[in-house]
PDB file of C-alpha atoms in Angstrom:
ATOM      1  CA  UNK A 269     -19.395 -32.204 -18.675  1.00  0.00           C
ATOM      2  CA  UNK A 270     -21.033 -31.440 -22.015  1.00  0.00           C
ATOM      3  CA  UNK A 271     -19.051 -32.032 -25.206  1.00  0.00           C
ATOM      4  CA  UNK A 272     -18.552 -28.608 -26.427  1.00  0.00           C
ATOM      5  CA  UNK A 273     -16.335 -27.709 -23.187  1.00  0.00           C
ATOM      6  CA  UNK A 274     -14.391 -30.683 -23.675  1.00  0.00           C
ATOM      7  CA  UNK A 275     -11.661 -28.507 -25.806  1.00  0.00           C
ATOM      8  CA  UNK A 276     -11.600 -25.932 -23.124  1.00  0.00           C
ATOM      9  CA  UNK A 277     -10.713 -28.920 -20.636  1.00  0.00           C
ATOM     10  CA  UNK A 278      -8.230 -29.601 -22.449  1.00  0.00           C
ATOM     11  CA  UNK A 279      -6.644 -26.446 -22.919  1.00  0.00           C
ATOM     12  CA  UNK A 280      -6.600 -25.395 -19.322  1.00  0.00           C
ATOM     13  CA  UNK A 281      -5.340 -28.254 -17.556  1.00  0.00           C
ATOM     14  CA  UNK A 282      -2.717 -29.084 -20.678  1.00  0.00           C
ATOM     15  CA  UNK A 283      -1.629 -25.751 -20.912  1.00  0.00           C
ATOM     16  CA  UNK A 284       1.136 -23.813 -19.516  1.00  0.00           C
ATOM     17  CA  UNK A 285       0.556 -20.921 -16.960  1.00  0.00           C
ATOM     18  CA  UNK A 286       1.852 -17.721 -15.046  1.00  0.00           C
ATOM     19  CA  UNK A 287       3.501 -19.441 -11.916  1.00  0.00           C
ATOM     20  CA  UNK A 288       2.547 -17.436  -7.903  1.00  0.00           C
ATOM     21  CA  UNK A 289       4.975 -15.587  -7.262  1.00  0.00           C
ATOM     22  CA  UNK A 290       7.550 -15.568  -4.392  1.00  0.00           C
ATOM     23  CA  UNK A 291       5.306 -15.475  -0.866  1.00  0.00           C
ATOM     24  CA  UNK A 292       4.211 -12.412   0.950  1.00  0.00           C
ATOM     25  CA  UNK A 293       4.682 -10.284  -1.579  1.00  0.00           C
ATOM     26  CA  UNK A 294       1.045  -9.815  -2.563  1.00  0.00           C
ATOM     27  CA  UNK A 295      -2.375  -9.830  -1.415  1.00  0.00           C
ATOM     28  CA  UNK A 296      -3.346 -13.302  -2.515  1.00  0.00           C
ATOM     29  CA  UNK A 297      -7.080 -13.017  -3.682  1.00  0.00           C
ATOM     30  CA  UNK A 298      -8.895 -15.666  -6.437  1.00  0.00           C
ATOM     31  CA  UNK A 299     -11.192 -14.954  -9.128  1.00  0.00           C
ATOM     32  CA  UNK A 300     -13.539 -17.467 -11.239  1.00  0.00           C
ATOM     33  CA  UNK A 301     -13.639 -17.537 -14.891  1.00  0.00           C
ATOM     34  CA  UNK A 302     -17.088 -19.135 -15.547  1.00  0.00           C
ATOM     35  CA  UNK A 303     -18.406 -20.536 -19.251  1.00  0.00           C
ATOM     36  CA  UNK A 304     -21.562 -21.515 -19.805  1.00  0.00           C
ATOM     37  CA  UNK A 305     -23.856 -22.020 -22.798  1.00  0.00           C
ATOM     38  CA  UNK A 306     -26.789 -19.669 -23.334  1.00  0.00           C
ATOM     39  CA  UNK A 307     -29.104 -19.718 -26.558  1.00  0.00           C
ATOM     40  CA  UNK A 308     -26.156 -22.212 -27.813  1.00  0.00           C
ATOM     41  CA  UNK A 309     -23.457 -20.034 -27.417  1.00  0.00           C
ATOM     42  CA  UNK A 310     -20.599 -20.328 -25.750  1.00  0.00           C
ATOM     43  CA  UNK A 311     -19.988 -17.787 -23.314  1.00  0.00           C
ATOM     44  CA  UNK A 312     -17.671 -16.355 -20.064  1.00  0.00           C
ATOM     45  CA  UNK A 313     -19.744 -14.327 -17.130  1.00  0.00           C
ATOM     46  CA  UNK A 314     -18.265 -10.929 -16.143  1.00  0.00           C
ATOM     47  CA  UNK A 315     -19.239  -8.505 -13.679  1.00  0.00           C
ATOM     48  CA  UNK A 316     -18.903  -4.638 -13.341  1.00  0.00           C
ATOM     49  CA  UNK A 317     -18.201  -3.465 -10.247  1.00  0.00           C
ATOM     50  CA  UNK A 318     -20.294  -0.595  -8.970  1.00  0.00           C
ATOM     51  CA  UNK A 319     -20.195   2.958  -9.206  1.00  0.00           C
ATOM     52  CA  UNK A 320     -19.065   3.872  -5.843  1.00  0.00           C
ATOM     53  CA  UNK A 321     -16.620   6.600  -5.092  1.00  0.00           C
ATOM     54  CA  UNK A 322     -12.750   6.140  -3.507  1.00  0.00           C
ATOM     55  CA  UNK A 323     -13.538   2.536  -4.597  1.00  0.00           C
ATOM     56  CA  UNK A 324     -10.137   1.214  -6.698  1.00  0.00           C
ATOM     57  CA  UNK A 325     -12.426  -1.112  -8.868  1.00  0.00           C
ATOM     58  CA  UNK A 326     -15.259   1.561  -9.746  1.00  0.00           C
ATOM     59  CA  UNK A 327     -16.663   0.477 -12.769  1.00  0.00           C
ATOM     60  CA  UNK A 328     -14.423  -1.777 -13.811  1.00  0.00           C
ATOM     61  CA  UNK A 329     -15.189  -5.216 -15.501  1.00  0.00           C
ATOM     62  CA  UNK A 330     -14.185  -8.091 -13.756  1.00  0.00           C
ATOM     63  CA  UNK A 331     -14.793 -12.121 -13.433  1.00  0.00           C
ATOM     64  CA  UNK A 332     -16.643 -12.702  -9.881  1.00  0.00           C
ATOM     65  CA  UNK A 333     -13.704 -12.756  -7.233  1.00  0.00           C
ATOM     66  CA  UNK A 334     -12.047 -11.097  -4.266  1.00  0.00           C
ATOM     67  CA  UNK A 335      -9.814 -11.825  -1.199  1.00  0.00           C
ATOM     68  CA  UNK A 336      -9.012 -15.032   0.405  1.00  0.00           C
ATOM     69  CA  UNK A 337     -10.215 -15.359   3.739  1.00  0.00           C
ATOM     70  CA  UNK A 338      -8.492 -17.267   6.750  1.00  0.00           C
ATOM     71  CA  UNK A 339     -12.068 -19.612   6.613  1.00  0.00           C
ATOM     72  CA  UNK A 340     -10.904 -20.332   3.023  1.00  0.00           C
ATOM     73  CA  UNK A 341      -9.520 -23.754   2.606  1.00  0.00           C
ATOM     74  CA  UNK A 342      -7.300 -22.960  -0.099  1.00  0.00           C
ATOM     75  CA  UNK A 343      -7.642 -20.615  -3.467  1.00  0.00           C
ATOM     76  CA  UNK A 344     -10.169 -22.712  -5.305  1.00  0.00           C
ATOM     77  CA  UNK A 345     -12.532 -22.137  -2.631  1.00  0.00           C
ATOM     78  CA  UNK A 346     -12.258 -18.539  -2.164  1.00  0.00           C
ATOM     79  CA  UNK A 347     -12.911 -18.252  -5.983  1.00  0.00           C
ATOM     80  CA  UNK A 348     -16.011 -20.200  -5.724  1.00  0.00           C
ATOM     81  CA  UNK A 349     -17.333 -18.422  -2.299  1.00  0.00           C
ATOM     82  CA  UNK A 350     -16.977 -15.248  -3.875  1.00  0.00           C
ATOM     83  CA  UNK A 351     -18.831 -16.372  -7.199  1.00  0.00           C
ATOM     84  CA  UNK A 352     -21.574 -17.228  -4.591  1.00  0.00           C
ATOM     85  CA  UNK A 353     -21.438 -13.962  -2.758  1.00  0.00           C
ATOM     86  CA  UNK A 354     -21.543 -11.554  -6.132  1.00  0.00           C
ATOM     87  CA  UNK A 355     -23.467 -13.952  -8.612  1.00  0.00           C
ATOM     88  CA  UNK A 356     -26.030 -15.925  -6.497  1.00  0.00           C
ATOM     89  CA  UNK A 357     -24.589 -19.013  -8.730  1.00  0.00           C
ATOM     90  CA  UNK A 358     -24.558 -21.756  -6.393  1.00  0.00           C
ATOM     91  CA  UNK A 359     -20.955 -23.900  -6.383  1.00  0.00           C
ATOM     92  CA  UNK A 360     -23.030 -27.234  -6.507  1.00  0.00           C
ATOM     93  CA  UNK A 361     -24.022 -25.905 -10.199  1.00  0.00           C
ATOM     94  CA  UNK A 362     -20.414 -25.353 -11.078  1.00  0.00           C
ATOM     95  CA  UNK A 363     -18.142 -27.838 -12.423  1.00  0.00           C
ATOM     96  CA  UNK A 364     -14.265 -26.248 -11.655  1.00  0.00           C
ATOM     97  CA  UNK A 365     -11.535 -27.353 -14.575  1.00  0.00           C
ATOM     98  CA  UNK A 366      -8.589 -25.736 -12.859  1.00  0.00           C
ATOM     99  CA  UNK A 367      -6.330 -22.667 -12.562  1.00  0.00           C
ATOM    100  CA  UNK A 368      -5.135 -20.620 -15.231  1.00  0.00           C
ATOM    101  CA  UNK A 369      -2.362 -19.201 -13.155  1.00  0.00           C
ATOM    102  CA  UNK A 370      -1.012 -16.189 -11.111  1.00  0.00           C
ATOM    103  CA  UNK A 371      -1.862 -12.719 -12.751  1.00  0.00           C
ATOM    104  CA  UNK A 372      -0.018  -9.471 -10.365  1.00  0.00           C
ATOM    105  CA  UNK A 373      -2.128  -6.003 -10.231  1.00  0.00           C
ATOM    106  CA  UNK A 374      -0.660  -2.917  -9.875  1.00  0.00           C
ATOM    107  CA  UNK A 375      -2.513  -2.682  -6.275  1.00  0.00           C
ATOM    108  CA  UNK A 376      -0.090  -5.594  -5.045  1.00  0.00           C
ATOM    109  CA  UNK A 377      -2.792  -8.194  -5.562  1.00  0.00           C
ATOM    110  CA  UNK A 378      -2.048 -11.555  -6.528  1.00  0.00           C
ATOM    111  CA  UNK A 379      -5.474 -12.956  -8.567  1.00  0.00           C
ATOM    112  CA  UNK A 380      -5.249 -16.969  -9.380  1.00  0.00           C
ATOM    113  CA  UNK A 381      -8.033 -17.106 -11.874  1.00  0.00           C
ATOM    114  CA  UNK A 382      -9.455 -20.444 -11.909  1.00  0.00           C
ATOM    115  CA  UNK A 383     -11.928 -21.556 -14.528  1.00  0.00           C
ATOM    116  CA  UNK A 384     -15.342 -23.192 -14.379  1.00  0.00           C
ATOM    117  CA  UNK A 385     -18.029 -24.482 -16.385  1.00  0.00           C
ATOM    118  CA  UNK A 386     -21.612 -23.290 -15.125  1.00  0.00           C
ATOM    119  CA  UNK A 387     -24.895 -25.452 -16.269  1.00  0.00           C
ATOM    120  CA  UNK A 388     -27.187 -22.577 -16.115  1.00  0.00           C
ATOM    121  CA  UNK A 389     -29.650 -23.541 -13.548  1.00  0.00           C
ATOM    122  CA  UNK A 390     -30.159 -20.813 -10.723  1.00  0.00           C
ATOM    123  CA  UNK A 391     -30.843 -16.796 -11.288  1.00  0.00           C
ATOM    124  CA  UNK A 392     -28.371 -14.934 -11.052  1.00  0.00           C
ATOM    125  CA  UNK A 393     -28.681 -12.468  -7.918  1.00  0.00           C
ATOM    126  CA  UNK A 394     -26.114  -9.400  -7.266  1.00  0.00           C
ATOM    127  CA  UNK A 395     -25.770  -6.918  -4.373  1.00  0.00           C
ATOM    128  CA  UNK A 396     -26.337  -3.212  -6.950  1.00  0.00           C
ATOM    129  CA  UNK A 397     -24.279  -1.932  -3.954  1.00  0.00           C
ATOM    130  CA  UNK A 398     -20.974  -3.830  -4.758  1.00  0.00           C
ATOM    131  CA  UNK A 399     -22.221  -5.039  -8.284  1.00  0.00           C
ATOM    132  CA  UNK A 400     -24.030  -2.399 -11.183  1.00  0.00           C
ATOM    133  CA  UNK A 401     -24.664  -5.461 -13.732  1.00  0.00           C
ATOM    134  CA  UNK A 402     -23.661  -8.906 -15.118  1.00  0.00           C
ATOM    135  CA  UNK A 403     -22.373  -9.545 -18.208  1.00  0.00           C
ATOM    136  CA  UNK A 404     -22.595 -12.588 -20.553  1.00  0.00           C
ATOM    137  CA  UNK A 405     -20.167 -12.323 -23.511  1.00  0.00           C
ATOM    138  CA  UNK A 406     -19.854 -14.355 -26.523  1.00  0.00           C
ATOM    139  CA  UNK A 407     -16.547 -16.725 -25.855  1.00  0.00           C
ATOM    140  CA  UNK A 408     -16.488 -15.850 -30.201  1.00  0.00           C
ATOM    141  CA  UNK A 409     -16.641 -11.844 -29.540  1.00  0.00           C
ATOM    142  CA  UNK A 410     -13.771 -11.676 -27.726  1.00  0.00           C
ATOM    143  CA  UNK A 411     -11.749 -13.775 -29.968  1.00  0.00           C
ATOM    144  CA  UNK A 412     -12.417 -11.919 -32.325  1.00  0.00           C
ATOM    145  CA  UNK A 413     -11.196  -8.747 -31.015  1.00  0.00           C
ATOM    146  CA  UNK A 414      -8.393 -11.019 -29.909  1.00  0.00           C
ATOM    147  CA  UNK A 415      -7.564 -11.989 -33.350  1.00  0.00           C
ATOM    148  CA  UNK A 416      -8.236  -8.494 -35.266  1.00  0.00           C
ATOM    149  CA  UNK A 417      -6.267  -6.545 -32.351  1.00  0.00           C
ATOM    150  CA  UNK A 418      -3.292  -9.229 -32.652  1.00  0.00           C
ATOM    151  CA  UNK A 419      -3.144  -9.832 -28.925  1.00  0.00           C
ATOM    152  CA  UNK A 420      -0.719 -12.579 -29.035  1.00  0.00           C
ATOM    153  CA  UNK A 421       1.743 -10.852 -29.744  1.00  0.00           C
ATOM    154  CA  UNK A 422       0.937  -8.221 -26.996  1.00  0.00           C
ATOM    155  CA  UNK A 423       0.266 -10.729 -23.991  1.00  0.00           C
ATOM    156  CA  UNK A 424       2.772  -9.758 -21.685  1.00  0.00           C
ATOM    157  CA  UNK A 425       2.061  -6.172 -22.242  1.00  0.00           C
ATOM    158  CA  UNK A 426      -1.217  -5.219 -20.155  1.00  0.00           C
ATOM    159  CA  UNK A 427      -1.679  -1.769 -21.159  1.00  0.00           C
ATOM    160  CA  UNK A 428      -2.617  -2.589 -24.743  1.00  0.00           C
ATOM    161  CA  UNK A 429      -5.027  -5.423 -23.927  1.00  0.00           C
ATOM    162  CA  UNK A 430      -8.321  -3.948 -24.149  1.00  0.00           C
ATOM    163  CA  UNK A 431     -11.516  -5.785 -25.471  1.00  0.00           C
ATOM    164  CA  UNK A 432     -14.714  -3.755 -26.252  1.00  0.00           C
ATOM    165  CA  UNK A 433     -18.173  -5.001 -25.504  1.00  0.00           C
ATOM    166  CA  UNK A 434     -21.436  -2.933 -25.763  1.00  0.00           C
ATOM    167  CA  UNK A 435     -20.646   0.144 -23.613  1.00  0.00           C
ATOM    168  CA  UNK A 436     -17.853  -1.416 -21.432  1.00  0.00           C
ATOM    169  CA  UNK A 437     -14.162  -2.855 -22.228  1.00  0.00           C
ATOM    170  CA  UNK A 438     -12.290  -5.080 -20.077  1.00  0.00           C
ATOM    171  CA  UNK A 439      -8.586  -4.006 -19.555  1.00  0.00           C
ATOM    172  CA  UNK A 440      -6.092  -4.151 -16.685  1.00  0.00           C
ATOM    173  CA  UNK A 441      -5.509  -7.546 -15.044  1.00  0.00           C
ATOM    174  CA  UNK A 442      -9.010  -8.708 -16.437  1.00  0.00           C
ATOM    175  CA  UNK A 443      -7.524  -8.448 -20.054  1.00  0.00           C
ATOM    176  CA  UNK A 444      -4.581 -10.390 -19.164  1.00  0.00           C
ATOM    177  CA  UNK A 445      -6.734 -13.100 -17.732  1.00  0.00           C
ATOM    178  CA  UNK A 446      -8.769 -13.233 -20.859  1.00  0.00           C
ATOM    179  CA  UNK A 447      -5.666 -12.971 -23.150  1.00  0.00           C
ATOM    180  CA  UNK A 448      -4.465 -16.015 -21.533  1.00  0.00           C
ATOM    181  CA  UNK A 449      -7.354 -17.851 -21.873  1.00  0.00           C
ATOM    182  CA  UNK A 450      -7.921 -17.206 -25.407  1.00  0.00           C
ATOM    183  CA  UNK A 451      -3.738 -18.246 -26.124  1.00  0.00           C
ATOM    184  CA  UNK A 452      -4.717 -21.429 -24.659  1.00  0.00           C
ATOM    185  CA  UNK A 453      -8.056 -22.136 -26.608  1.00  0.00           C
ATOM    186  CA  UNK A 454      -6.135 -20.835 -29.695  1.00  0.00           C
ATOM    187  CA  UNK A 455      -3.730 -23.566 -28.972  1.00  0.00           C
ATOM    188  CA  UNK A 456      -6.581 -26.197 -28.790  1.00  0.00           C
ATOM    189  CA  UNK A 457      -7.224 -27.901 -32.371  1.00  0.00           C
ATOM    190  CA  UNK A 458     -10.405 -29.357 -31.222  1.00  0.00           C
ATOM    191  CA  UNK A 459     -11.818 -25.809 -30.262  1.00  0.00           C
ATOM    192  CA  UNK A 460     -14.386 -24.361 -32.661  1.00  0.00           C
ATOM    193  CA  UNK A 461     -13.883 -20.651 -32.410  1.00  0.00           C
ATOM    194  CA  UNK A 462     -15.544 -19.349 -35.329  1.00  0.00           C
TER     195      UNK A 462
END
């Protein structure tokens, strides 16, 4: 693994995070969190999904994910099938550094958000019909907003998490995922997030 993700390494498998809850209670479905360095910056892939209508996640931003499927060994894999399916990014070019925990939506779906570190190679290549575009924010952007917004202090509240970027903003379990993250990194004194 290159260097610079060392201190994000560190962060998620040191750190502490939001346990599954009891079993049966929720849809269990897995999402990947996936960093990657482009034109030397760090940054975390997002997707938005499309515009379609009666669909719960119209528009909304999202790291690459869905349901677990019986033919998925265990959560991991379900996160990295579905990265496949929506990004074209092949799990051979993706290094996985562990879950970040359980994260509840108010659908009854229970999203383990694992992490990953993604070396570049390979085009990405979405389905328009479940996917309108891929993002590729600045790990430093949404720190930022993190910072200026004060979302430590709002973590466990998901309605106020809400980070802006170009035309879009990620809220709703999304935020929550990438309020944890940041926490962690925050946490990390080896972590250059200038």
């Amino acid at each position: 693994m290159m260097q610079c993700f060392k201190p994000i390494l560190n962060a998620v498998q040191n750190g502490s995070h939001p346990k599954a809850p009891a079993a049966g209670r929720f849809d269990p479905t897995s999402v990947m969190a996936l960093f990657f360095c482009d034109q030397e910056t760090l940054r975390l892939l997002f997707i938005q999904k499309a515009d379609k209508q009666g669909y719960t996640w119209a528009n909304q931003m999202a790291f690459p994910g869905g349901h677990q499927e019986k033919t998925d060994p265990d959560s991991e894999q379900a996160a990295l099938r579905e990265m496949e399916e929506e990004t074209g990014i092949l799990r051979k070019d993706v290094q996985v550094i562990g879950s970040v925990g359980h994260f509840q939506t108010l659908n009854n779906k229970d999203i383990e958000a694992w992490t990953g570190v993604w070396n570049g190679r390979g085009e990405i290549n979405h389905d328009p019909n479940e996917i309108s575009r891929i993002f590729k924010i600045p790990l430093s952007h949404l720190i930022g907003i993190h910072r200026e917004k004060q979302f430590h202090f709002y973590s466990t509240d998901f309605t106020r998490l809400i980070y802006p970027y170009q035309d879009v903003h990620i809220w709703g379990v999304t935020a929550k995922i990438v309020c944890h993250i940041i926490d962690l990194l925050l946490k990390e004194p080896n972590m250059d997030l200038a």
